[in-house]
PDB file of C-alpha atoms in Angstrom:
ATOM      1  CA  MET A   1     168.361 106.014  75.339  1.00 65.00           C
ATOM      2  CA  LYS A   2     168.609 105.622  78.955  1.00 62.00           C
ATOM      3  CA  GLN A   3     167.106 109.203  79.352  1.00 60.00           C
ATOM      4  CA  ASN A   4     164.512 108.965  76.816  1.00 54.00           C
ATOM      5  CA  LEU A   5     163.238 105.374  78.844  1.00 55.00           C
ATOM      6  CA  ILE A   6     163.131 107.316  81.716  1.00 56.00           C
ATOM      7  CA  PHE A   7     161.126 110.166  79.946  1.00 48.00           C
ATOM      8  CA  ALA A   8     158.572 107.880  78.584  1.00 50.00           C
ATOM      9  CA  VAL A   9     158.358 106.270  81.789  1.00 49.00           C
ATOM     10  CA  ILE A  10     157.314 109.473  83.701  1.00 56.00           C
ATOM     11  CA  LEU A  11     155.168 110.450  80.749  1.00 48.00           C
ATOM     12  CA  LEU A  12     153.031 107.134  81.072  1.00 50.00           C
ATOM     13  CA  ALA A  13     152.950 107.072  85.010  1.00 49.00           C
ATOM     14  CA  ILE A  14     151.869 110.915  84.656  1.00 57.00           C
ATOM     15  CA  LEU A  15     149.180 109.851  81.998  1.00 53.00           C
ATOM     16  CA  SER A  16     147.925 106.810  84.007  1.00 55.00           C
ATOM     17  CA  MET A  17     147.307 109.343  87.192  1.00 53.00           C
ATOM     18  CA  THR A  18     145.515 112.046  85.124  1.00 52.00           C
ATOM     19  CA  ASN A  19     143.136 109.170  84.078  1.00 51.00           C
ATOM     20  CA  ALA A  20     142.678 107.829  87.220  1.00 52.00           C
ATOM     21  CA  ILE A  21     141.663 110.962  88.919  1.00 53.00           C
ATOM     22  CA  SER A  22     139.028 111.347  86.461  1.00 50.00           C
ATOM     23  CA  LEU A  23     137.197 107.832  87.423  1.00 50.00           C
ATOM     24  CA  HIS A  24     137.456 108.977  91.449  1.00 53.00           C
ATOM     25  CA  LYS A  25     133.916 108.942  91.995  1.00 57.00           C
ATOM     26  CA  ARG A  26     132.786 111.910  94.260  1.00 72.00           C
ATOM     27  CA  LYS A  27     130.265 111.144  97.459  1.00 83.00           C
ATOM     28  CA  THR A  28     126.957 114.038  97.871  1.00 89.00           C
ATOM     29  CA  GLU A  29     128.205 115.630 100.792  1.00 91.00           C
ATOM     30  CA  PHE A  30     125.245 116.648 102.384  1.00 91.00           C
ATOM     31  CA  SER A  31     125.548 119.564 104.992  1.00 91.00           C
ATOM     32  CA  ASN A  32     122.961 121.207 107.468  1.00 89.00           C
ATOM     33  CA  CYS A  33     120.995 124.208 106.730  1.00 87.00           C
ATOM     34  CA  GLY A  34     119.073 124.766 109.955  1.00 76.00           C
ATOM     35  CA  GLY A  35     116.786 123.288 112.562  1.00 78.00           C
ATOM     36  CA  PRO A  36     117.773 119.862 114.204  1.00 81.00           C
ATOM     37  CA  ALA A  37     120.388 117.871 112.458  1.00 83.00           C
ATOM     38  CA  LEU A  38     118.632 116.326 109.448  1.00 89.00           C
ATOM     39  CA  ASP A  39     121.356 113.445 108.040  1.00 90.00           C
ATOM     40  CA  VAL A  40     120.650 111.717 104.684  1.00 91.00           C
ATOM     41  CA  THR A  41     122.931 108.618 105.614  1.00 90.00           C
ATOM     42  CA  ALA A  42     122.430 106.721 101.885  1.00 91.00           C
ATOM     43  CA  MET A  43     121.783 108.549  98.839  1.00 92.00           C
ATOM     44  CA  THR A  44     121.339 105.623  95.895  1.00 92.00           C
ATOM     45  CA  PRO A  45     122.206 105.766  92.667  1.00 93.00           C
ATOM     46  CA  ASP A  46     124.886 108.235  94.111  1.00 87.00           C
ATOM     47  CA  PRO A  47     125.212 110.177  91.462  1.00 88.00           C
ATOM     48  CA  ILE A  48     121.333 110.396  90.485  1.00 92.00           C
ATOM     49  CA  GLN A  49     120.779 109.373  87.175  1.00 92.00           C
ATOM     50  CA  ALA A  50     118.013 111.679  85.258  1.00 93.00           C
ATOM     51  CA  GLY A  51     114.590 109.800  85.034  1.00 93.00           C
ATOM     52  CA  LYS A  52     115.691 106.922  87.239  1.00 94.00           C
ATOM     53  CA  ASN A  53     114.763 105.748  91.049  1.00 96.00           C
ATOM     54  CA  VAL A  54     116.305 107.505  93.736  1.00 96.00           C
ATOM     55  CA  THR A  55     116.423 106.348  97.613  1.00 96.00           C
ATOM     56  CA  PHE A  56     117.395 108.483 100.031  1.00 95.00           C
ATOM     57  CA  ASN A  57     118.034 106.853 103.396  1.00 95.00           C
ATOM     58  CA  ILE A  58     116.917 110.136 106.028  1.00 94.00           C
ATOM     59  CA  SER A  59     117.468 110.371 109.824  1.00 93.00           C
ATOM     60  CA  GLY A  60     117.532 112.654 112.598  1.00 92.00           C
ATOM     61  CA  ASN A  61     116.936 113.609 116.360  1.00 93.00           C
ATOM     62  CA  PHE A  62     114.053 115.155 117.242  1.00 92.00           C
ATOM     63  CA  SER A  63     113.337 114.401 120.856  1.00 91.00           C
ATOM     64  CA  GLU A  64     113.479 118.648 121.699  1.00 90.00           C
ATOM     65  CA  HIS A  65     110.727 119.080 119.237  1.00 89.00           C
ATOM     66  CA  PRO A  66     108.835 116.079 118.521  1.00 91.00           C
ATOM     67  CA  ILE A  67     107.537 115.615 114.593  1.00 91.00           C
ATOM     68  CA  THR A  68     103.685 115.690 114.586  1.00 90.00           C
ATOM     69  CA  SER A  69     101.089 115.139 111.743  1.00 88.00           C
ATOM     70  CA  ASP A  70     101.427 118.875 110.245  1.00 87.00           C
ATOM     71  CA  TYR A  71     104.798 118.286 109.323  1.00 91.00           C
ATOM     72  CA  ARG A  72     105.969 116.777 105.857  1.00 92.00           C
ATOM     73  CA  GLN A  73     109.296 115.358 104.016  1.00 93.00           C
ATOM     74  CA  TYR A  74     110.287 117.259 101.200  1.00 94.00           C
ATOM     75  CA  ILE A  75     113.132 117.130  98.844  1.00 94.00           C
ATOM     76  CA  VAL A  76     113.673 119.302  96.310  1.00 94.00           C
ATOM     77  CA  PHE A  77     116.159 119.692  93.134  1.00 94.00           C
ATOM     78  CA  ALA A  78     116.700 123.708  92.034  1.00 94.00           C
ATOM     79  CA  GLN A  79     119.121 125.563  89.884  1.00 93.00           C
ATOM     80  CA  GLY A  80     118.296 129.056  89.997  1.00 87.00           C
ATOM     81  CA  TYR A  81     114.849 129.763  88.657  1.00 86.00           C
ATOM     82  CA  GLU A  82     115.437 127.774  85.780  1.00 88.00           C
ATOM     83  CA  TYR A  83     114.637 124.236  86.873  1.00 92.00           C
ATOM     84  CA  TYR A  84     112.703 123.267  89.884  1.00 92.00           C
ATOM     85  CA  SER A  85     111.191 119.893  91.089  1.00 92.00           C
ATOM     86  CA  GLU A  86     109.475 118.875  94.255  1.00 94.00           C
ATOM     87  CA  PHE A  87     108.744 115.956  96.198  1.00 94.00           C
ATOM     88  CA  SER A  88     107.244 115.199  99.600  1.00 93.00           C
ATOM     89  CA  GLN A  89     105.677 112.588 101.402  1.00 92.00           C
ATOM     90  CA  ALA A  90     104.068 111.892 105.327  1.00 91.00           C
ATOM     91  CA  ILE A  91     106.042 111.460 108.394  1.00 92.00           C
ATOM     92  CA  CYS A  92     103.613 110.079 110.523  1.00 90.00           C
ATOM     93  CA  SER A  93      99.887 109.803 111.057  1.00 89.00           C
ATOM     94  CA  ASP A  94      97.817 110.747 114.203  1.00 87.00           C
ATOM     95  CA  SER A  95      95.750 107.349 113.083  1.00 84.00           C
ATOM     96  CA  ILE A  96      96.604 103.988 114.628  1.00 78.00           C
ATOM     97  CA  SER A  97      95.631 102.592 111.095  1.00 73.00           C
ATOM     98  CA  SER A  98      98.037 103.999 109.115  1.00 71.00           C
ATOM     99  CA  ASP A  99     100.909 102.316 107.450  1.00 82.00           C
ATOM    100  CA  ILE A 100     103.494 105.019 108.637  1.00 84.00           C
ATOM    101  CA  PRO A 101     104.772 105.508 112.239  1.00 87.00           C
ATOM    102  CA  LYS A 102     102.482 107.120 114.888  1.00 89.00           C
ATOM    103  CA  CYS A 103     102.602 110.761 115.757  1.00 90.00           C
ATOM    104  CA  PRO A 104     104.723 112.427 117.565  1.00 91.00           C
ATOM    105  CA  VAL A 105     108.298 111.185 116.120  1.00 92.00           C
ATOM    106  CA  THR A 106     111.249 111.925 118.082  1.00 92.00           C
ATOM    107  CA  ASP A 107     113.667 109.281 116.813  1.00 93.00           C
ATOM    108  CA  TYR A 108     113.052 109.963 112.493  1.00 92.00           C
ATOM    109  CA  ASN A 109     114.673 107.194 110.371  1.00 91.00           C
ATOM    110  CA  THR A 110     113.056 106.525 106.910  1.00 92.00           C
ATOM    111  CA  THR A 111     113.411 106.117 103.356  1.00 93.00           C
ATOM    112  CA  MET A 112     112.054 108.038 100.934  1.00 94.00           C
ATOM    113  CA  ILE A 113     112.100 106.738  96.747  1.00 95.00           C
ATOM    114  CA  ILE A 114     111.157 109.188  94.584  1.00 95.00           C
ATOM    115  CA  GLN A 115     111.904 109.213  90.410  1.00 95.00           C
ATOM    116  CA  ALA A 116     114.490 111.943  89.843  1.00 93.00           C
ATOM    117  CA  THR A 117     113.137 114.106  86.437  1.00 92.00           C
ATOM    118  CA  ALA A 118     114.338 113.485  82.772  1.00 92.00           C
ATOM    119  CA  ASN A 119     115.175 116.699  82.288  1.00 92.00           C
ATOM    120  CA  LEU A 120     117.744 116.993  85.816  1.00 91.00           C
ATOM    121  CA  PRO A 121     120.536 119.416  84.921  1.00 92.00           C
ATOM    122  CA  ASP A 122     124.203 119.078  84.917  1.00 90.00           C
ATOM    123  CA  SER A 123     124.181 121.266  87.957  1.00 92.00           C
ATOM    124  CA  TYR A 124     121.734 121.448  91.248  1.00 93.00           C
ATOM    125  CA  LEU A 125     121.231 121.770  94.577  1.00 94.00           C
ATOM    126  CA  ILE A 126     119.260 119.076  95.966  1.00 95.00           C
ATOM    127  CA  THR A 127     117.492 120.366  99.799  1.00 94.00           C
ATOM    128  CA  VAL A 128     115.896 117.655 102.231  1.00 94.00           C
ATOM    129  CA  TYR A 129     113.562 119.677 104.482  1.00 93.00           C
ATOM    130  CA  ILE A 130     110.925 119.080 107.218  1.00 92.00           C
ATOM    131  CA  TRP A 131     108.234 121.780 107.170  1.00 89.00           C
ATOM    132  CA  ASN A 132     104.867 121.950 108.305  1.00 84.00           C
ATOM    133  CA  GLY A 133     103.663 123.633 105.156  1.00 74.00           C
ATOM    134  CA  ASN A 134     102.968 127.325 107.200  1.00 68.00           C
ATOM    135  CA  TYR A 135     105.116 129.788 105.262  1.00 63.00           C
ATOM    136  CA  GLY A 136     107.016 131.497 107.487  1.00 61.00           C
ATOM    137  CA  SER A 137     109.485 130.290 110.179  1.00 62.00           C
ATOM    138  CA  ASP A 138     107.704 126.992 110.586  1.00 69.00           C
ATOM    139  CA  TRP A 139     111.177 124.856 108.902  1.00 76.00           C
ATOM    140  CA  LEU A 140     111.853 122.026 111.514  1.00 86.00           C
ATOM    141  CA  SER A 141     114.936 120.824 110.007  1.00 90.00           C
ATOM    142  CA  CYS A 142     117.161 120.994 106.406  1.00 91.00           C
ATOM    143  CA  THR A 143     120.463 119.742 104.906  1.00 93.00           C
ATOM    144  CA  HIS A 144     121.129 120.612 101.292  1.00 94.00           C
ATOM    145  CA  ALA A 145     124.032 119.400  98.989  1.00 94.00           C
ATOM    146  CA  SER A 146     125.316 120.790  95.690  1.00 93.00           C
ATOM    147  CA  VAL A 147     125.733 118.683  92.449  1.00 91.00           C
ATOM    148  CA  GLY A 148     127.574 119.142  89.803  1.00 87.00           C
ATOM    149  CA  GLU A 149     129.781 122.493  91.039  1.00 70.00           C
TER     150      GLU A 149
END
């Protein structure tokens, strides 16, 4: 009887731990993929929900390569060739009357709100980068994270 009780307690403890592990939330971790460090300080909600708004807080120090009006902020969701979704926004403006910062920008800190597509796959790569749109080596900075893998 005593052995059955010990076995039952151990079994219940194992089942409780197994159920608790599946509830543990994994935070999306971004890593640098080139250039000066571009940091996604927050992404909400995390994980991203298909069809819902997502807020990215993005920052970086560009004192050695100031950002000009030629550059834009991009966020891309991709899964091989099967899925691709791109969003972009201006970083700064040469105009004083603009509602975005005046160029050049060295201390970059912005919030970008996008709406995730309704057909967002279960696993995908998020890439956040600053680029001037010219094909070639004009990527200023990049960070990325794998989701669902």
